[in-house]
mmCIF file of C-alpha atoms in Angstrom:
data_model
loop_
_atom_site.group_PDB
_atom_site.id
_atom_site.type_symbol
_atom_site.label_atom_id
_atom_site.label_comp_id
_atom_site.label_asym_id
_atom_site.label_seq_id
_atom_site.Cartn_x
_atom_site.Cartn_y
_atom_site.Cartn_z
ATOM 1 C CA UNK F 21 -0.612 -53.298 -48.041
ATOM 2 C CA UNK F 22 -4.249 -53.692 -49.443
ATOM 3 C CA UNK F 23 -5.683 -54.238 -52.451
ATOM 4 C CA UNK F 24 -6.999 -50.770 -54.746
ATOM 5 C CA UNK F 25 -8.482 -50.315 -58.384
ATOM 6 C CA UNK F 26 -6.009 -48.101 -60.461
ATOM 7 C CA UNK F 27 -6.018 -46.920 -63.765
ATOM 8 C CA UNK F 28 -2.359 -48.503 -65.437
ATOM 9 C CA UNK F 29 -2.167 -47.044 -68.986
ATOM 10 C CA UNK F 30 -5.634 -46.827 -69.069
ATOM 11 C CA UNK F 31 -7.571 -50.246 -67.634
ATOM 12 C CA UNK F 32 -8.848 -50.201 -64.773
ATOM 13 C CA UNK F 33 -6.410 -52.763 -63.052
ATOM 14 C CA UNK F 34 -6.308 -54.630 -59.658
ATOM 15 C CA UNK F 35 -2.661 -54.144 -57.570
ATOM 16 C CA UNK F 36 -2.384 -56.180 -54.416
ATOM 17 C CA UNK F 37 0.878 -55.836 -52.401
ATOM 18 C CA UNK F 38 1.747 -53.148 -54.106
ATOM 19 C CA UNK F 39 2.363 -49.865 -51.899
ATOM 20 C CA UNK F 40 4.043 -47.730 -53.645
ATOM 21 C CA UNK F 41 5.330 -47.140 -57.651
ATOM 22 C CA UNK F 42 8.483 -49.021 -56.819
ATOM 23 C CA UNK F 43 7.024 -51.340 -55.570
ATOM 24 C CA UNK F 44 4.482 -51.869 -58.847
ATOM 25 C CA UNK F 45 7.126 -51.186 -61.234
ATOM 26 C CA UNK F 46 9.575 -54.506 -59.124
ATOM 27 C CA UNK F 47 6.197 -56.651 -59.451
ATOM 28 C CA UNK F 48 6.022 -55.718 -63.127
ATOM 29 C CA UNK F 49 9.767 -56.688 -63.435
ATOM 30 C CA UNK F 50 10.817 -53.495 -65.164
ATOM 31 C CA UNK F 51 13.629 -52.165 -64.657
ATOM 32 C CA UNK F 52 13.131 -48.450 -63.202
ATOM 33 C CA UNK F 53 15.826 -46.750 -65.634
ATOM 34 C CA UNK F 54 14.287 -47.806 -68.386
ATOM 35 C CA UNK F 55 10.553 -46.531 -67.549
ATOM 36 C CA UNK F 56 9.058 -42.862 -67.416
ATOM 37 C CA UNK F 57 5.826 -43.397 -64.791
ATOM 38 C CA UNK F 58 3.247 -40.471 -64.945
ATOM 39 C CA UNK F 59 0.527 -40.640 -61.649
ATOM 40 C CA UNK F 60 -2.187 -38.847 -61.899
ATOM 41 C CA UNK F 61 -0.683 -36.383 -64.923
ATOM 42 C CA UNK F 62 2.561 -35.541 -63.256
ATOM 43 C CA UNK F 63 5.660 -37.622 -64.041
ATOM 44 C CA UNK F 64 6.993 -38.808 -61.147
ATOM 45 C CA UNK F 65 10.811 -38.709 -60.770
ATOM 46 C CA UNK F 66 12.668 -41.542 -60.595
ATOM 47 C CA UNK F 67 14.367 -41.399 -56.601
ATOM 48 C CA UNK F 68 10.922 -41.027 -55.822
ATOM 49 C CA UNK F 69 9.885 -44.230 -57.291
ATOM 50 C CA UNK F 70 10.118 -45.869 -54.133
ATOM 51 C CA UNK F 71 7.663 -43.021 -51.742
ATOM 52 C CA UNK F 72 5.604 -42.091 -54.122
ATOM 53 C CA UNK F 73 2.577 -43.769 -52.448
ATOM 54 C CA UNK F 74 -0.387 -45.700 -54.954
ATOM 55 C CA UNK F 75 -3.382 -45.010 -53.504
ATOM 56 C CA UNK F 76 -7.239 -46.553 -54.872
ATOM 57 C CA UNK F 77 -8.498 -44.736 -57.758
ATOM 58 C CA UNK F 78 -4.932 -43.077 -59.278
ATOM 59 C CA UNK F 79 -4.366 -42.647 -62.709
ATOM 60 C CA UNK F 80 -0.957 -44.348 -63.625
ATOM 61 C CA UNK F 81 0.901 -44.711 -67.026
ATOM 62 C CA UNK F 82 4.352 -46.493 -67.403
ATOM 63 C CA UNK F 83 5.915 -45.978 -70.747
ATOM 64 C CA UNK F 84 8.604 -48.040 -72.183
ATOM 65 C CA UNK F 85 11.010 -47.070 -74.840
ATOM 66 C CA UNK F 86 10.202 -48.012 -78.119
ATOM 67 C CA UNK F 87 12.500 -49.100 -80.193
ATOM 68 C CA UNK F 88 11.553 -49.630 -83.484
ATOM 69 C CA UNK F 89 10.834 -47.638 -86.718
ATOM 70 C CA UNK M 9 12.046 -22.057 -117.499
ATOM 71 C CA UNK M 10 12.063 -18.258 -117.211
ATOM 72 C CA UNK M 11 12.543 -17.002 -113.698
ATOM 73 C CA UNK M 12 9.055 -15.777 -113.258
ATOM 74 C CA UNK M 13 7.888 -19.313 -114.083
ATOM 75 C CA UNK M 14 9.618 -20.827 -111.312
ATOM 76 C CA UNK M 15 8.414 -18.557 -109.021
ATOM 77 C CA UNK M 16 4.699 -19.061 -109.672
ATOM 78 C CA UNK M 17 5.490 -22.747 -109.951
ATOM 79 C CA UNK M 18 6.687 -21.989 -106.584
ATOM 80 C CA UNK M 19 3.843 -19.835 -105.530
ATOM 81 C CA UNK M 20 1.146 -22.799 -106.902
ATOM 82 C CA UNK M 21 3.263 -25.754 -104.896
ATOM 83 C CA UNK M 22 2.885 -24.336 -101.446
ATOM 84 C CA UNK M 23 -0.540 -22.363 -102.084
ATOM 85 C CA UNK M 24 -2.499 -24.486 -98.926
ATOM 86 C CA UNK M 25 0.527 -23.720 -96.788
ATOM 87 C CA UNK M 26 0.956 -20.344 -97.991
ATOM 88 C CA UNK M 27 -2.946 -19.560 -96.828
ATOM 89 C CA UNK M 28 -2.334 -22.280 -93.218
ATOM 90 C CA UNK M 29 -2.800 -19.856 -90.498
ATOM 91 C CA UNK M 30 0.104 -21.780 -89.034
ATOM 92 C CA UNK M 31 2.079 -21.262 -91.364
ATOM 93 C CA UNK M 32 1.790 -18.385 -93.589
ATOM 94 C CA UNK M 33 3.753 -16.325 -95.987
ATOM 95 C CA UNK M 34 6.884 -16.011 -92.873
ATOM 96 C CA UNK M 35 6.436 -19.979 -92.614
ATOM 97 C CA UNK M 36 7.042 -21.008 -95.927
ATOM 98 C CA UNK M 37 9.880 -18.785 -96.224
ATOM 99 C CA UNK M 38 10.949 -20.344 -93.132
ATOM 100 C CA UNK M 39 10.634 -23.713 -93.826
ATOM 101 C CA UNK M 40 12.478 -22.960 -97.999
ATOM 102 C CA UNK M 41 15.975 -21.401 -95.647
ATOM 103 C CA UNK M 42 15.591 -24.250 -93.299
ATOM 104 C CA UNK M 43 17.958 -27.334 -93.513
ATOM 105 C CA UNK M 44 17.222 -31.037 -91.491
ATOM 106 C CA UNK M 45 19.010 -34.396 -91.587
ATOM 107 C CA UNK M 46 16.737 -37.579 -91.145
ATOM 108 C CA UNK M 47 18.556 -40.453 -90.018
ATOM 109 C CA UNK M 48 17.912 -43.476 -91.149
ATOM 110 C CA UNK M 49 15.599 -43.625 -94.190
ATOM 111 C CA UNK M 50 13.194 -46.585 -93.586
ATOM 112 C CA UNK M 51 9.196 -46.726 -92.187
ATOM 113 C CA UNK M 52 9.271 -43.789 -90.544
ATOM 114 C CA UNK M 53 11.809 -41.883 -92.260
ATOM 115 C CA UNK M 54 10.015 -42.011 -95.846
ATOM 116 C CA UNK M 55 7.574 -41.110 -94.041
ATOM 117 C CA UNK M 56 8.792 -37.999 -92.582
ATOM 118 C CA UNK M 57 10.849 -37.090 -95.548
ATOM 119 C CA UNK M 58 8.316 -37.428 -97.977
ATOM 120 C CA UNK M 59 5.852 -34.889 -95.990
ATOM 121 C CA UNK M 60 8.918 -32.229 -95.471
ATOM 122 C CA UNK M 61 9.971 -32.124 -99.397
ATOM 123 C CA UNK M 62 6.233 -31.529 -100.959
ATOM 124 C CA UNK M 63 6.086 -29.176 -97.909
ATOM 125 C CA UNK M 64 9.362 -27.621 -99.026
ATOM 126 C CA UNK M 65 12.227 -27.966 -96.821
ATOM 127 C CA UNK M 66 15.084 -26.529 -98.252
ATOM 128 C CA UNK M 67 17.752 -28.965 -97.268
ATOM 129 C CA UNK M 68 17.898 -32.604 -96.464
ATOM 130 C CA UNK M 69 20.280 -35.260 -95.899
ATOM 131 C CA UNK M 70 19.501 -38.439 -96.453
ATOM 132 C CA UNK M 71 21.150 -41.079 -93.759
ATOM 133 C CA UNK M 72 20.728 -44.936 -94.446
ATOM 134 C CA UNK M 73 23.093 -47.934 -94.911
ATOM 135 C CA UNK M 74 20.745 -50.470 -95.969
ATOM 136 C CA UNK M 75 19.592 -51.697 -99.304
ATOM 137 C CA UNK M 76 15.767 -51.492 -99.466
ATOM 138 C CA UNK M 77 13.820 -55.695 -99.682
ATOM 139 C CA UNK M 78 10.598 -57.204 -100.573
ATOM 140 C CA UNK M 79 9.752 -57.074 -96.992
ATOM 141 C CA UNK M 80 10.398 -52.940 -96.804
ATOM 142 C CA UNK M 81 7.713 -52.136 -99.294
ATOM 143 C CA UNK M 82 4.877 -52.655 -96.433
ATOM 144 C CA UNK M 83 5.670 -49.239 -95.658
ATOM 145 C CA UNK M 84 8.130 -47.877 -96.847
ATOM 146 C CA UNK M 85 6.768 -45.582 -99.243
ATOM 147 C CA UNK M 86 9.806 -44.453 -101.312
ATOM 148 C CA UNK M 87 10.325 -47.825 -102.613
ATOM 149 C CA UNK M 88 8.881 -50.170 -105.380
ATOM 150 C CA UNK M 89 9.773 -53.121 -107.244
ATOM 151 C CA UNK M 90 12.456 -52.190 -109.370
ATOM 152 C CA UNK M 91 14.454 -50.295 -105.952
ATOM 153 C CA UNK M 92 14.704 -53.621 -105.065
ATOM 154 C CA UNK M 93 16.358 -55.263 -107.683
ATOM 155 C CA UNK M 94 18.581 -52.629 -108.932
ATOM 156 C CA UNK M 95 19.691 -52.795 -105.690
ATOM 157 C CA UNK M 96 19.849 -48.751 -105.133
ATOM 158 C CA UNK M 97 20.715 -47.793 -101.752
ATOM 159 C CA UNK M 98 17.787 -46.524 -99.616
ATOM 160 C CA UNK M 99 19.448 -43.165 -99.329
ATOM 161 C CA UNK M 100 19.989 -42.687 -102.845
ATOM 162 C CA UNK M 101 16.510 -44.173 -103.988
ATOM 163 C CA UNK M 102 14.312 -41.695 -101.396
ATOM 164 C CA UNK M 103 16.630 -39.081 -102.550
ATOM 165 C CA UNK M 104 15.767 -39.919 -106.641
ATOM 166 C CA UNK M 105 11.892 -40.283 -105.739
ATOM 167 C CA UNK M 106 11.769 -37.240 -103.934
ATOM 168 C CA UNK M 107 13.592 -35.111 -106.877
ATOM 169 C CA UNK M 108 11.230 -36.131 -108.761
ATOM 170 C CA UNK M 109 8.537 -34.850 -106.097
ATOM 171 C CA UNK M 110 9.769 -31.409 -105.382
ATOM 172 C CA UNK M 111 13.037 -30.224 -107.805
ATOM 173 C CA UNK M 112 13.396 -27.138 -106.313
ATOM 174 C CA UNK M 113 14.993 -29.282 -102.339
ATOM 175 C CA UNK M 114 18.546 -29.772 -101.819
ATOM 176 C CA UNK M 115 18.782 -33.338 -100.867
ATOM 177 C CA UNK M 116 22.080 -34.967 -99.536
ATOM 178 C CA UNK M 117 21.683 -38.756 -99.748
ATOM 179 C CA UNK M 118 24.506 -40.120 -97.671
ATOM 180 C CA UNK M 119 25.357 -44.012 -97.480
ATOM 181 C CA UNK M 120 26.565 -44.845 -94.407
ATOM 182 C CA UNK M 121 26.295 -46.732 -90.940
ATOM 183 C CA UNK M 122 25.716 -43.666 -88.541
ATOM 184 C CA UNK M 123 28.269 -44.128 -85.764
ATOM 185 C CA UNK M 124 30.305 -42.146 -83.106
ATOM 186 C CA UNK M 125 32.643 -41.421 -85.261
ATOM 187 C CA UNK M 126 30.791 -39.757 -88.338
ATOM 188 C CA UNK M 127 27.037 -38.434 -86.517
ATOM 189 C CA UNK M 128 28.825 -35.271 -85.395
ATOM 190 C CA UNK M 129 29.163 -34.243 -89.302
ATOM 191 C CA UNK M 130 25.772 -35.207 -90.096
ATOM 192 C CA UNK M 131 23.658 -33.181 -87.448
ATOM 193 C CA UNK M 132 25.742 -29.978 -86.912
ATOM 194 C CA UNK M 133 25.834 -28.324 -89.595
ATOM 195 C CA UNK M 134 21.718 -28.738 -89.266
ATOM 196 C CA UNK M 135 18.483 -26.596 -87.712
ATOM 197 C CA UNK M 136 16.315 -29.946 -86.798
ATOM 198 C CA UNK M 137 17.406 -34.303 -86.752
ATOM 199 C CA UNK M 138 14.226 -36.172 -87.597
ATOM 200 C CA UNK M 139 15.127 -39.510 -85.787
ATOM 201 C CA UNK M 140 14.291 -42.362 -88.408
ATOM 202 C CA UNK M 141 16.256 -45.164 -86.732
ATOM 203 C CA UNK M 142 15.224 -48.605 -85.956
ATOM 204 C CA UNK M 143 17.193 -48.934 -82.942
ATOM 205 C CA UNK M 144 17.922 -47.859 -79.286
ATOM 206 C CA UNK M 145 21.278 -47.260 -79.527
ATOM 207 C CA UNK M 146 21.280 -44.964 -82.717
ATOM 208 C CA UNK M 147 18.530 -42.912 -80.413
ATOM 209 C CA UNK M 148 21.502 -42.654 -77.896
ATOM 210 C CA UNK M 149 24.024 -42.432 -79.884
ATOM 211 C CA UNK M 150 21.831 -39.718 -81.891
ATOM 212 C CA UNK M 151 20.515 -37.418 -78.418
ATOM 213 C CA UNK M 152 24.187 -37.732 -77.449
ATOM 214 C CA UNK M 153 25.503 -35.619 -80.382
ATOM 215 C CA UNK M 154 22.688 -33.216 -80.685
ATOM 216 C CA UNK M 155 22.828 -32.042 -76.501
ATOM 217 C CA UNK M 156 26.768 -31.532 -77.526
ATOM 218 C CA UNK M 157 25.633 -29.531 -80.791
ATOM 219 C CA UNK M 158 22.656 -27.975 -79.507
ATOM 220 C CA UNK M 159 20.583 -29.334 -81.918
ATOM 221 C CA UNK M 160 16.857 -30.159 -81.661
ATOM 222 C CA UNK M 161 15.453 -33.183 -82.949
ATOM 223 C CA UNK M 162 12.118 -35.495 -82.511
ATOM 224 C CA UNK M 163 12.160 -38.962 -81.306
ATOM 225 C CA UNK M 164 9.547 -41.381 -83.209
ATOM 226 C CA UNK M 165 9.919 -45.058 -82.494
ATOM 227 C CA UNK M 166 6.625 -48.138 -83.287
ATOM 228 C CA UNK M 167 6.152 -51.287 -83.054
ATOM 229 C CA UNK M 168 3.467 -53.619 -83.844
ATOM 230 C CA UNK M 169 0.063 -51.205 -83.883
ATOM 231 C CA UNK M 170 1.504 -48.264 -81.864
ATOM 232 C CA UNK M 171 4.125 -45.828 -81.800
ATOM 233 C CA UNK M 172 5.375 -42.643 -79.613
ATOM 234 C CA UNK M 173 6.829 -39.561 -80.339
ATOM 235 C CA UNK M 174 8.641 -36.690 -78.621
ATOM 236 C CA UNK M 175 10.700 -33.553 -79.356
ATOM 237 C CA UNK M 176 14.209 -33.103 -77.449
ATOM 238 C CA UNK M 177 15.337 -29.100 -77.360
ATOM 239 C CA UNK M 178 18.209 -29.459 -75.705
ATOM 240 C CA UNK M 179 18.702 -27.326 -72.492
ATOM 241 C CA UNK M 180 14.622 -26.662 -72.855
ATOM 242 C CA UNK M 181 12.879 -29.504 -72.846
ATOM 243 C CA UNK M 182 14.101 -33.269 -71.752
ATOM 244 C CA UNK M 183 15.836 -34.790 -73.194
ATOM 245 C CA UNK M 184 16.280 -38.761 -74.060
ATOM 246 C CA UNK M 185 18.012 -40.380 -71.459
ATOM 247 C CA UNK M 186 16.133 -37.436 -69.002
ATOM 248 C CA UNK M 187 12.937 -39.426 -69.742
ATOM 249 C CA UNK M 188 14.630 -42.980 -70.544
ATOM 250 C CA UNK M 189 18.643 -42.734 -68.877
ATOM 251 C CA UNK M 190 18.911 -46.693 -69.681
ATOM 252 C CA UNK M 191 18.642 -48.144 -73.024
ATOM 253 C CA UNK M 192 17.078 -51.623 -72.963
ATOM 254 C CA UNK M 193 19.706 -54.309 -73.907
ATOM 255 C CA UNK M 194 19.776 -56.503 -77.450
ATOM 256 C CA UNK M 195 16.786 -58.736 -77.189
ATOM 257 C CA UNK M 196 14.676 -56.920 -74.081
ATOM 258 C CA UNK M 197 12.240 -55.118 -76.173
ATOM 259 C CA UNK M 198 10.457 -56.088 -79.220
ATOM 260 C CA UNK M 199 11.540 -54.883 -82.635
ATOM 261 C CA UNK M 200 9.807 -54.472 -85.884
ATOM 262 C CA UNK M 201 11.550 -58.075 -86.937
ATOM 263 C CA UNK M 202 9.760 -59.836 -83.627
ATOM 264 C CA UNK M 203 5.999 -58.280 -83.186
ATOM 265 C CA UNK M 204 5.531 -56.769 -86.971
ATOM 266 C CA UNK M 205 4.656 -53.143 -87.639
ATOM 267 C CA UNK M 206 1.241 -51.585 -89.415
ATOM 268 C CA UNK M 207 1.746 -49.369 -91.930
ATOM 269 C CA UNK M 208 -0.492 -46.952 -90.877
ATOM 270 C CA UNK M 209 0.592 -46.710 -87.434
ATOM 271 C CA UNK M 210 4.334 -45.839 -89.137
ATOM 272 C CA UNK M 211 1.948 -42.783 -90.581
ATOM 273 C CA UNK M 212 0.763 -41.864 -87.179
ATOM 274 C CA UNK M 213 4.222 -41.507 -85.910
ATOM 275 C CA UNK M 214 5.779 -39.695 -89.053
ATOM 276 C CA UNK M 215 2.628 -37.327 -89.162
ATOM 277 C CA UNK M 216 3.836 -36.390 -85.217
ATOM 278 C CA UNK M 217 7.181 -35.613 -86.464
ATOM 279 C CA UNK M 218 7.167 -34.023 -89.427
ATOM 280 C CA UNK M 219 4.069 -31.780 -87.968
ATOM 281 C CA UNK M 220 6.542 -30.787 -84.537
ATOM 282 C CA UNK M 221 9.333 -30.458 -87.611
ATOM 283 C CA UNK M 222 6.699 -27.660 -89.196
ATOM 284 C CA UNK M 223 6.299 -26.140 -86.400
ATOM 285 C CA UNK M 224 9.883 -25.684 -85.608
ATOM 286 C CA UNK M 225 11.389 -24.443 -88.578
ATOM 287 C CA UNK M 226 8.903 -22.097 -89.240
ATOM 288 C CA UNK M 227 9.589 -21.138 -85.904
ATOM 289 C CA UNK M 228 6.203 -21.391 -83.713
ATOM 290 C CA UNK M 229 8.130 -22.450 -80.765
ATOM 291 C CA UNK M 230 5.400 -22.393 -78.536
ATOM 292 C CA UNK M 231 3.228 -24.705 -80.133
ATOM 293 C CA UNK M 232 5.964 -27.692 -79.945
ATOM 294 C CA UNK M 233 4.551 -30.239 -77.437
ATOM 295 C CA UNK M 234 5.709 -30.769 -74.027
ATOM 296 C CA UNK M 235 4.909 -34.641 -74.418
ATOM 297 C CA UNK M 236 5.229 -38.135 -74.746
ATOM 298 C CA UNK M 237 2.818 -38.603 -77.406
ATOM 299 C CA UNK M 238 1.664 -42.172 -77.412
ATOM 300 C CA UNK M 239 -1.137 -43.940 -79.808
ATOM 301 C CA UNK M 240 -2.387 -47.125 -80.408
ATOM 302 C CA UNK M 241 -4.049 -47.310 -83.901
ATOM 303 C CA UNK M 242 -5.620 -50.435 -83.214
ATOM 304 C CA UNK M 243 -7.224 -49.138 -80.088
ATOM 305 C CA UNK M 244 -7.592 -45.631 -81.715
ATOM 306 C CA UNK M 245 -5.473 -44.493 -78.303
ATOM 307 C CA UNK M 246 -3.956 -41.346 -78.215
ATOM 308 C CA UNK M 247 -2.376 -40.643 -74.567
ATOM 309 C CA UNK M 248 0.143 -38.088 -73.499
ATOM 310 C CA UNK M 249 2.452 -38.471 -70.819
ATOM 311 C CA UNK M 250 4.135 -34.614 -69.334
ATOM 312 C CA UNK M 251 7.663 -34.733 -69.596
ATOM 313 C CA UNK M 252 7.905 -32.448 -66.870
ATOM 314 C CA UNK M 253 11.291 -30.615 -66.161
ATOM 315 C CA UNK M 254 14.644 -31.906 -67.343
ATOM 316 C CA UNK M 255 16.932 -34.389 -64.668
ATOM 317 C CA UNK M 256 20.005 -31.353 -63.353
ATOM 318 C CA UNK M 257 21.576 -34.672 -62.917
ATOM 319 C CA UNK M 258 21.089 -36.208 -66.231
ATOM 320 C CA UNK M 259 24.739 -37.763 -67.927
ATOM 321 C CA UNK M 260 23.971 -36.228 -71.314
ATOM 322 C CA UNK M 261 22.082 -32.278 -70.945
ATOM 323 C CA UNK M 262 22.895 -32.184 -67.536
ATOM 324 C CA UNK M 263 26.489 -33.355 -67.219
ATOM 325 C CA UNK M 264 27.638 -33.009 -70.563
ATOM 326 C CA UNK M 265 28.805 -37.423 -70.260
ATOM 327 C CA UNK M 266 28.656 -37.939 -74.039
ATOM 328 C CA UNK M 267 29.391 -41.905 -72.926
ATOM 329 C CA UNK M 268 27.482 -42.753 -76.367
ATOM 330 C CA UNK M 269 29.283 -40.061 -78.532
ATOM 331 C CA UNK M 270 32.801 -41.122 -76.620
ATOM 332 C CA UNK M 271 32.655 -45.167 -77.418
ATOM 333 C CA UNK M 272 34.654 -44.225 -80.890
ATOM 334 C CA UNK M 273 34.942 -47.065 -82.037
ATOM 335 C CA UNK M 274 32.706 -48.147 -84.170
ATOM 336 C CA UNK M 275 31.753 -52.232 -83.773
ATOM 337 C CA UNK M 276 32.943 -54.250 -85.997
ATOM 338 C CA UNK M 277 30.413 -56.324 -86.572
ATOM 339 C CA UNK M 278 26.479 -55.764 -86.202
ATOM 340 C CA UNK M 279 23.789 -58.258 -86.033
ATOM 341 C CA UNK M 280 20.914 -56.257 -88.445
ATOM 342 C CA UNK M 281 18.144 -57.448 -87.101
ATOM 343 C CA UNK M 282 15.914 -59.791 -88.460
ATOM 344 C CA UNK M 283 17.333 -60.038 -91.740
ATOM 345 C CA UNK M 284 19.383 -62.482 -91.410
ATOM 346 C CA UNK M 285 22.486 -60.388 -92.284
ATOM 347 C CA UNK M 286 25.477 -59.702 -90.485
ATOM 348 C CA UNK M 287 27.122 -55.839 -91.201
ATOM 349 C CA UNK M 288 30.992 -55.867 -90.983
ATOM 350 C CA UNK M 289 32.610 -52.322 -90.583
ATOM 351 C CA UNK M 290 36.139 -51.613 -91.369
ATOM 352 C CA UNK M 291 37.946 -48.521 -89.026
ATOM 353 C CA UNK M 292 39.383 -46.578 -90.676
ATOM 354 C CA UNK M 293 37.494 -47.215 -93.643
ATOM 355 C CA UNK M 294 39.931 -47.828 -97.576
ATOM 356 C CA UNK M 295 38.545 -46.584 -100.374
ATOM 357 C CA UNK M 296 37.718 -50.199 -102.540
ATOM 358 C CA UNK M 297 36.981 -50.104 -106.315
ATOM 359 C CA UNK M 298 34.418 -51.786 -106.598
ATOM 360 C CA UNK M 299 35.406 -52.316 -110.425
ATOM 361 C CA UNK M 300 38.715 -53.929 -109.359
ATOM 362 C CA UNK M 301 36.832 -56.019 -106.950
ATOM 363 C CA UNK M 302 35.157 -57.359 -109.503
ATOM 364 C CA UNK M 303 37.415 -59.063 -111.401
ATOM 365 C CA UNK M 304 38.979 -60.377 -108.710
ATOM 366 C CA UNK M 305 35.653 -62.306 -107.725
ATOM 367 C CA UNK M 306 34.745 -63.282 -110.820
ATOM 368 C CA UNK M 307 35.374 -66.811 -110.058
ATOM 369 C CA UNK M 308 34.408 -67.106 -106.530
ATOM 370 C CA UNK M 309 30.911 -66.181 -107.799
ATOM 371 C CA UNK M 310 27.795 -64.495 -109.930
ATOM 372 C CA UNK M 311 28.874 -60.870 -109.132
ATOM 373 C CA UNK M 312 26.708 -57.492 -110.655
ATOM 374 C CA UNK M 313 27.657 -54.102 -109.994
ATOM 375 C CA UNK M 314 26.811 -50.515 -109.578
ATOM 376 C CA UNK M 315 27.841 -46.825 -108.555
ATOM 377 C CA UNK M 316 27.143 -47.602 -104.921
ATOM 378 C CA UNK M 317 27.674 -51.696 -104.336
ATOM 379 C CA UNK M 318 29.249 -54.974 -105.441
ATOM 380 C CA UNK M 319 27.153 -57.952 -104.666
ATOM 381 C CA UNK M 320 28.571 -61.190 -104.706
ATOM 382 C CA UNK M 321 26.171 -64.896 -104.758
ATOM 383 C CA UNK M 322 28.448 -67.427 -102.399
ATOM 384 C CA UNK M 323 26.918 -70.974 -101.494
ATOM 385 C CA UNK M 324 23.986 -69.665 -99.923
ATOM 386 C CA UNK M 325 25.882 -66.008 -98.687
ATOM 387 C CA UNK M 326 24.970 -63.121 -100.540
ATOM 388 C CA UNK M 327 27.625 -60.471 -99.961
ATOM 389 C CA UNK M 328 26.905 -56.503 -100.511
ATOM 390 C CA UNK M 329 30.174 -54.643 -100.192
ATOM 391 C CA UNK M 330 30.697 -51.282 -100.614
ATOM 392 C CA UNK M 331 33.177 -48.485 -101.735
ATOM 393 C CA UNK M 332 33.781 -47.701 -97.852
ATOM 394 C CA UNK M 333 34.334 -51.294 -97.181
ATOM 395 C CA UNK M 334 31.255 -52.041 -95.299
ATOM 396 C CA UNK M 335 29.374 -55.102 -95.998
ATOM 397 C CA UNK M 336 26.890 -57.096 -95.354
ATOM 398 C CA UNK M 337 26.697 -60.521 -95.780
ATOM 399 C CA UNK M 338 23.284 -61.963 -95.964
ATOM 400 C CA UNK M 339 22.313 -66.183 -95.003
ATOM 401 C CA UNK M 340 24.226 -65.946 -91.604
ATOM 402 C CA UNK M 341 23.956 -64.351 -88.330
ATOM 403 C CA UNK M 342 27.090 -65.513 -86.768
ATOM 404 C CA UNK M 343 29.733 -62.190 -86.797
ATOM 405 C CA UNK M 344 32.730 -64.890 -86.494
ATOM 406 C CA UNK M 345 31.012 -66.499 -89.703
ATOM 407 C CA UNK M 346 30.647 -63.203 -91.530
ATOM 408 C CA UNK M 347 34.052 -62.256 -90.282
ATOM 409 C CA UNK M 348 35.900 -65.248 -92.189
ATOM 410 C CA UNK M 349 33.705 -64.711 -95.287
ATOM 411 C CA UNK M 350 35.006 -60.765 -95.647
ATOM 412 C CA UNK M 351 38.847 -61.496 -94.654
ATOM 413 C CA UNK M 352 38.586 -64.532 -97.511
ATOM 414 C CA UNK M 353 36.872 -63.043 -100.328
ATOM 415 C CA UNK M 354 37.109 -59.270 -99.710
ATOM 416 C CA UNK M 355 40.634 -59.429 -97.189
ATOM 417 C CA UNK M 356 40.685 -57.564 -93.766
#
């Protein structure tokens, strides 16, 4: 695992010790079944979270369901 | 008014939409013939109802269980101080206001809790449903019912200065459970009552929902969004996440396992988020005479009632009772305490 910079929800973010989408979700204390993840413009299927490797410069959106209204 | 005048009025009323290329004469007629349901007439619901009433959507069902409160007026645009003082339920107050805006529209206000026992009746005879709710559970229930009856719905959610929207077409686009298989547990996510909400952010999300509804109802389905759209007005950002394909293993739209709809019995008590209130439901719903209940409660506290509800002030609590036995007990967040007050004064 290495250090990398990704664009996470529109902000440049330094990631340490994170290799996959699954790692990133766990490192943020999020539950995989409560978020949707888009990587470089493509939705990442939930069952691929642990396989999907991140690279320096990736653009990521991690989206939570908003409940107010 | 003669029929000719009526036609002239309608011509004038919708003139700017008739000349709008994306709507036109055909689109306007389709709007006039369309039927929708708006579930939840709060912040998003009032904005969308206002826009679609003015746009000429022919039939609008407005469903909400609550009464307008002073803290609603900052963002719930169809209510004013007199509605708060008169204690007219939101659905009825909204229908009253909107009838004055556009008397050509047929409104059906329903003052009721939305739950698995009644949601299918509310949505199965309309062309589209607008999500105006303020909680996760109702949206999953709506998703189940909409998939089951093949009715499209437009999700909207807003909190703080940001919000999101997504259009769900059963069998065609990913549904809510394809995108978010599990609902956050109560308390896991911030609510408008804990994080606050900017009225302008509500208006923005409601505008997205209203536009998606108009596209669908006028028949321009190719223009519907295939994204989850997220806005943050404070950051002035507008971001879209592609939704991809439907999830073939989705419990709702893949397997037709309607877990939220199949949970038949509504909860007996519900904490009404942030309003220091507990709602009590009686199943099966009785048919109460508010007048006779008022007579019984005269000695218990100050009682007032109208066609929709009865209100009694009891030693630091305020109990609002509806003809279907539902009650909102303000002044407590303890379901046990609320149930005991209900049992004592109304009877269980």
